[in-house]
Amino acid sequence: MIIDTTKYAGDFSEDSFWKKIKKFGKKAGVKVVYAALLLFYTLQKPATPVWAKSVIIGALGYLILPIDLIPDLMPGGYTDDLSGLFGALVTVSIFIDEEVKLNAKDRIRIWFGESALSDTDSVDEKLNNKTDSDKQDKDKDEDKDKDEDK
């Protein structure tokens, strides 16, 4: 399921983000909250380009929106939110650095406890795989450009 989150940018504000996370974070689960925090902290970085910030704001706006594809209060209600968040994560993964991950993990540790950190590993693995794949593609393109220049 692909969700166009760009139309939800108007629903995002920092205050509404923290209210949603604090109120529904436990119900949403560690993966949803961690993905949201990764995006939030990436949004805060001055070096993140405007286009990436737009993607992030749209995804976080969708998370905040109380009425969405699968209502949040139903069982499995955060599945669509997680899909939107992961779509945004993959899109802006190159801007998610170790500092962002550490900030998000610190918040997870505070809210969910030390044992919850293992639930962040699957998100990190997907991000690392995406970033590694992007680097390999970039290297191939650079090699191709060098060959064409000869």
mmCIF file of C-alpha atoms in Angstrom:
data_model
loop_
_atom_site.group_PDB
_atom_site.id
_atom_site.type_symbol
_atom_site.label_atom_id
_atom_site.label_comp_id
_atom_site.label_asym_id
_atom_site.label_seq_id
_atom_site.Cartn_x
_atom_site.Cartn_y
_atom_site.Cartn_z
ATOM 1 C CA MET A 1 0.000 0.000 0.000
ATOM 2 C CA ILE A 2 1.458 3.348 -1.071
ATOM 3 C CA ILE A 3 0.213 6.458 0.687
ATOM 4 C CA ASP A 4 0.706 9.927 -0.785
ATOM 5 C CA THR A 5 1.587 11.726 2.425
ATOM 6 C CA THR A 6 2.434 15.061 0.805
ATOM 7 C CA LYS A 7 -1.153 16.289 1.102
ATOM 8 C CA TYR A 8 -0.993 15.960 4.916
ATOM 9 C CA ALA A 9 1.758 18.521 5.481
ATOM 10 C CA GLY A 10 -0.779 21.058 6.773
ATOM 11 C CA ASP A 11 -1.643 18.706 9.647
ATOM 12 C CA PHE A 12 1.880 18.765 11.070
ATOM 13 C CA SER A 13 3.081 20.950 13.902
ATOM 14 C CA GLU A 14 5.749 20.213 16.459
ATOM 15 C CA ASP A 15 3.229 20.554 19.282
ATOM 16 C CA SER A 16 0.709 18.174 17.680
ATOM 17 C CA PHE A 17 3.495 15.692 16.934
ATOM 18 C CA TRP A 18 4.571 15.469 20.589
ATOM 19 C CA LYS A 19 0.948 15.284 21.776
ATOM 20 C CA LYS A 20 0.221 12.367 19.426
ATOM 21 C CA ILE A 21 3.387 10.500 20.381
ATOM 22 C CA LYS A 22 2.849 10.987 24.103
ATOM 23 C CA LYS A 23 -0.829 10.007 23.951
ATOM 24 C CA PHE A 24 -0.656 7.047 21.548
ATOM 25 C CA GLY A 25 3.019 6.036 21.531
ATOM 26 C CA LYS A 26 2.604 2.930 23.671
ATOM 27 C CA LYS A 27 -0.338 1.743 21.586
ATOM 28 C CA ALA A 28 1.414 2.491 18.294
ATOM 29 C CA GLY A 29 4.519 0.596 19.369
ATOM 30 C CA VAL A 30 8.251 1.047 19.306
ATOM 31 C CA LYS A 31 8.721 0.725 15.522
ATOM 32 C CA VAL A 32 6.142 3.400 14.700
ATOM 33 C CA VAL A 33 7.464 5.772 17.343
ATOM 34 C CA TYR A 34 11.103 5.154 16.383
ATOM 35 C CA ALA A 35 10.354 5.762 12.696
ATOM 36 C CA ALA A 36 8.510 8.969 13.598
ATOM 37 C CA LEU A 37 11.369 10.128 15.826
ATOM 38 C CA LEU A 38 13.946 9.448 13.115
ATOM 39 C CA LEU A 39 11.963 11.642 10.769
ATOM 40 C CA PHE A 40 11.376 14.309 13.400
ATOM 41 C CA TYR A 41 15.055 14.616 14.324
ATOM 42 C CA THR A 42 16.066 14.607 10.641
ATOM 43 C CA LEU A 43 13.601 17.455 10.111
ATOM 44 C CA GLN A 44 15.370 19.449 12.826
ATOM 45 C CA LYS A 45 18.759 19.258 11.092
ATOM 46 C CA PRO A 46 19.637 22.497 9.283
ATOM 47 C CA ALA A 47 21.469 20.507 6.584
ATOM 48 C CA THR A 48 18.331 18.586 5.569
ATOM 49 C CA PRO A 49 17.181 20.035 2.221
ATOM 50 C CA VAL A 50 13.753 21.600 1.797
ATOM 51 C CA TRP A 51 12.451 18.799 -0.453
ATOM 52 C CA ALA A 52 13.333 16.195 2.206
ATOM 53 C CA LYS A 53 11.736 18.303 4.935
ATOM 54 C CA SER A 54 8.551 18.449 2.828
ATOM 55 C CA VAL A 55 8.474 14.652 2.598
ATOM 56 C CA ILE A 56 9.000 14.361 6.361
ATOM 57 C CA ILE A 57 6.343 16.938 7.231
ATOM 58 C CA GLY A 58 3.825 15.129 5.020
ATOM 59 C CA ALA A 59 4.518 11.757 6.641
ATOM 60 C CA LEU A 60 4.374 13.168 10.171
ATOM 61 C CA GLY A 61 1.198 15.070 9.278
ATOM 62 C CA TYR A 62 -0.393 11.784 8.196
ATOM 63 C CA LEU A 63 0.633 10.193 11.497
ATOM 64 C CA ILE A 64 -0.922 13.056 13.441
ATOM 65 C CA LEU A 65 -4.161 13.091 11.456
ATOM 66 C CA PRO A 66 -6.850 11.400 13.585
ATOM 67 C CA ILE A 67 -8.813 10.122 10.572
ATOM 68 C CA ASP A 68 -6.828 8.064 8.111
ATOM 69 C CA LEU A 69 -7.029 4.960 5.935
ATOM 70 C CA ILE A 70 -7.115 2.575 8.903
ATOM 71 C CA PRO A 71 -8.411 4.324 12.046
ATOM 72 C CA ASP A 72 -5.717 4.350 14.719
ATOM 73 C CA LEU A 73 -7.975 3.043 17.467
ATOM 74 C CA MET A 74 -8.750 -0.185 15.581
ATOM 75 C CA PRO A 75 -6.537 -3.273 15.932
ATOM 76 C CA GLY A 76 -3.686 -2.837 13.449
ATOM 77 C CA GLY A 77 -4.669 0.804 13.123
ATOM 78 C CA TYR A 78 -1.102 2.035 12.875
ATOM 79 C CA THR A 79 -0.197 -0.176 9.896
ATOM 80 C CA ASP A 80 -0.951 2.569 7.388
ATOM 81 C CA ASP A 81 0.923 5.117 9.507
ATOM 82 C CA LEU A 82 3.972 2.840 9.569
ATOM 83 C CA SER A 83 3.762 2.455 5.777
ATOM 84 C CA GLY A 84 3.761 6.231 5.326
ATOM 85 C CA LEU A 85 6.618 6.666 7.773
ATOM 86 C CA PHE A 86 8.723 3.955 6.102
ATOM 87 C CA GLY A 87 8.093 5.467 2.692
ATOM 88 C CA ALA A 88 9.410 8.775 3.974
ATOM 89 C CA LEU A 89 12.340 7.089 5.759
ATOM 90 C CA VAL A 90 13.444 5.374 2.566
ATOM 91 C CA THR A 91 13.129 8.617 0.622
ATOM 92 C CA VAL A 92 15.220 10.688 3.042
ATOM 93 C CA SER A 93 17.468 7.899 4.381
ATOM 94 C CA ILE A 94 20.656 9.581 3.183
ATOM 95 C CA PHE A 95 20.042 12.408 5.690
ATOM 96 C CA ILE A 96 19.507 10.120 8.697
ATOM 97 C CA ASP A 97 22.846 10.037 10.476
ATOM 98 C CA GLU A 98 24.089 8.440 13.696
ATOM 99 C CA GLU A 99 23.241 11.537 15.751
ATOM 100 C CA VAL A 100 19.609 11.329 14.614
ATOM 101 C CA LYS A 101 19.511 7.619 15.464
ATOM 102 C CA LEU A 102 21.034 8.200 18.902
ATOM 103 C CA ASN A 103 18.530 10.970 19.702
ATOM 104 C CA ALA A 104 15.632 8.746 18.650
ATOM 105 C CA LYS A 105 16.968 5.769 20.619
ATOM 106 C CA ASP A 106 17.458 7.889 23.730
ATOM 107 C CA ARG A 107 13.800 8.906 23.549
ATOM 108 C CA ILE A 108 12.739 5.251 22.994
ATOM 109 C CA ARG A 109 14.794 4.201 26.035
ATOM 110 C CA ILE A 110 13.106 6.858 28.191
ATOM 111 C CA TRP A 111 9.568 5.992 27.070
ATOM 112 C CA PHE A 112 9.725 2.228 26.568
ATOM 113 C CA GLY A 113 12.754 1.065 28.564
ATOM 114 C CA GLU A 114 16.138 -0.376 27.649
ATOM 115 C CA SER A 115 14.708 -3.654 26.344
ATOM 116 C CA ALA A 116 12.719 -1.825 23.654
ATOM 117 C CA LEU A 117 15.896 -0.795 21.848
ATOM 118 C CA SER A 118 16.087 -4.215 20.195
ATOM 119 C CA ASP A 119 12.832 -3.342 18.384
ATOM 120 C CA THR A 120 14.627 -0.494 16.638
ATOM 121 C CA ASP A 121 17.105 -2.855 14.985
ATOM 122 C CA SER A 122 14.775 -3.922 12.165
ATOM 123 C CA VAL A 123 14.143 -0.292 11.225
ATOM 124 C CA ASP A 124 17.873 0.434 11.248
ATOM 125 C CA GLU A 125 18.596 -2.665 9.140
ATOM 126 C CA LYS A 126 16.135 -1.534 6.467
ATOM 127 C CA LEU A 127 17.640 1.946 6.478
ATOM 128 C CA ASN A 128 21.182 0.587 6.278
ATOM 129 C CA ASN A 129 20.241 -1.706 3.389
ATOM 130 C CA LYS A 130 18.672 1.219 1.550
ATOM 131 C CA THR A 131 21.668 3.474 2.166
ATOM 132 C CA ASP A 132 24.116 0.731 1.114
ATOM 133 C CA SER A 133 22.095 0.137 -2.055
ATOM 134 C CA ASP A 134 22.092 3.868 -2.847
ATOM 135 C CA LYS A 135 25.872 4.042 -2.362
ATOM 136 C CA GLN A 136 26.406 1.054 -4.665
ATOM 137 C CA ASP A 137 24.204 2.661 -7.330
ATOM 138 C CA LYS A 138 26.116 5.931 -6.999
ATOM 139 C CA ASP A 139 29.459 4.111 -7.303
ATOM 140 C CA LYS A 140 28.247 2.292 -10.434
ATOM 141 C CA ASP A 141 27.104 5.604 -11.954
ATOM 142 C CA GLU A 142 30.468 7.210 -11.180
ATOM 143 C CA ASP A 143 32.329 4.252 -12.704
ATOM 144 C CA LYS A 144 30.128 4.455 -15.788
ATOM 145 C CA ASP A 145 30.820 8.189 -16.082
ATOM 146 C CA LYS A 146 34.571 7.549 -15.832
ATOM 147 C CA ASP A 147 34.379 4.906 -18.557
ATOM 148 C CA GLU A 148 32.448 7.270 -20.814
ATOM 149 C CA ASP A 149 35.014 10.029 -20.268
ATOM 150 C CA LYS A 150 37.831 7.785 -21.580
#
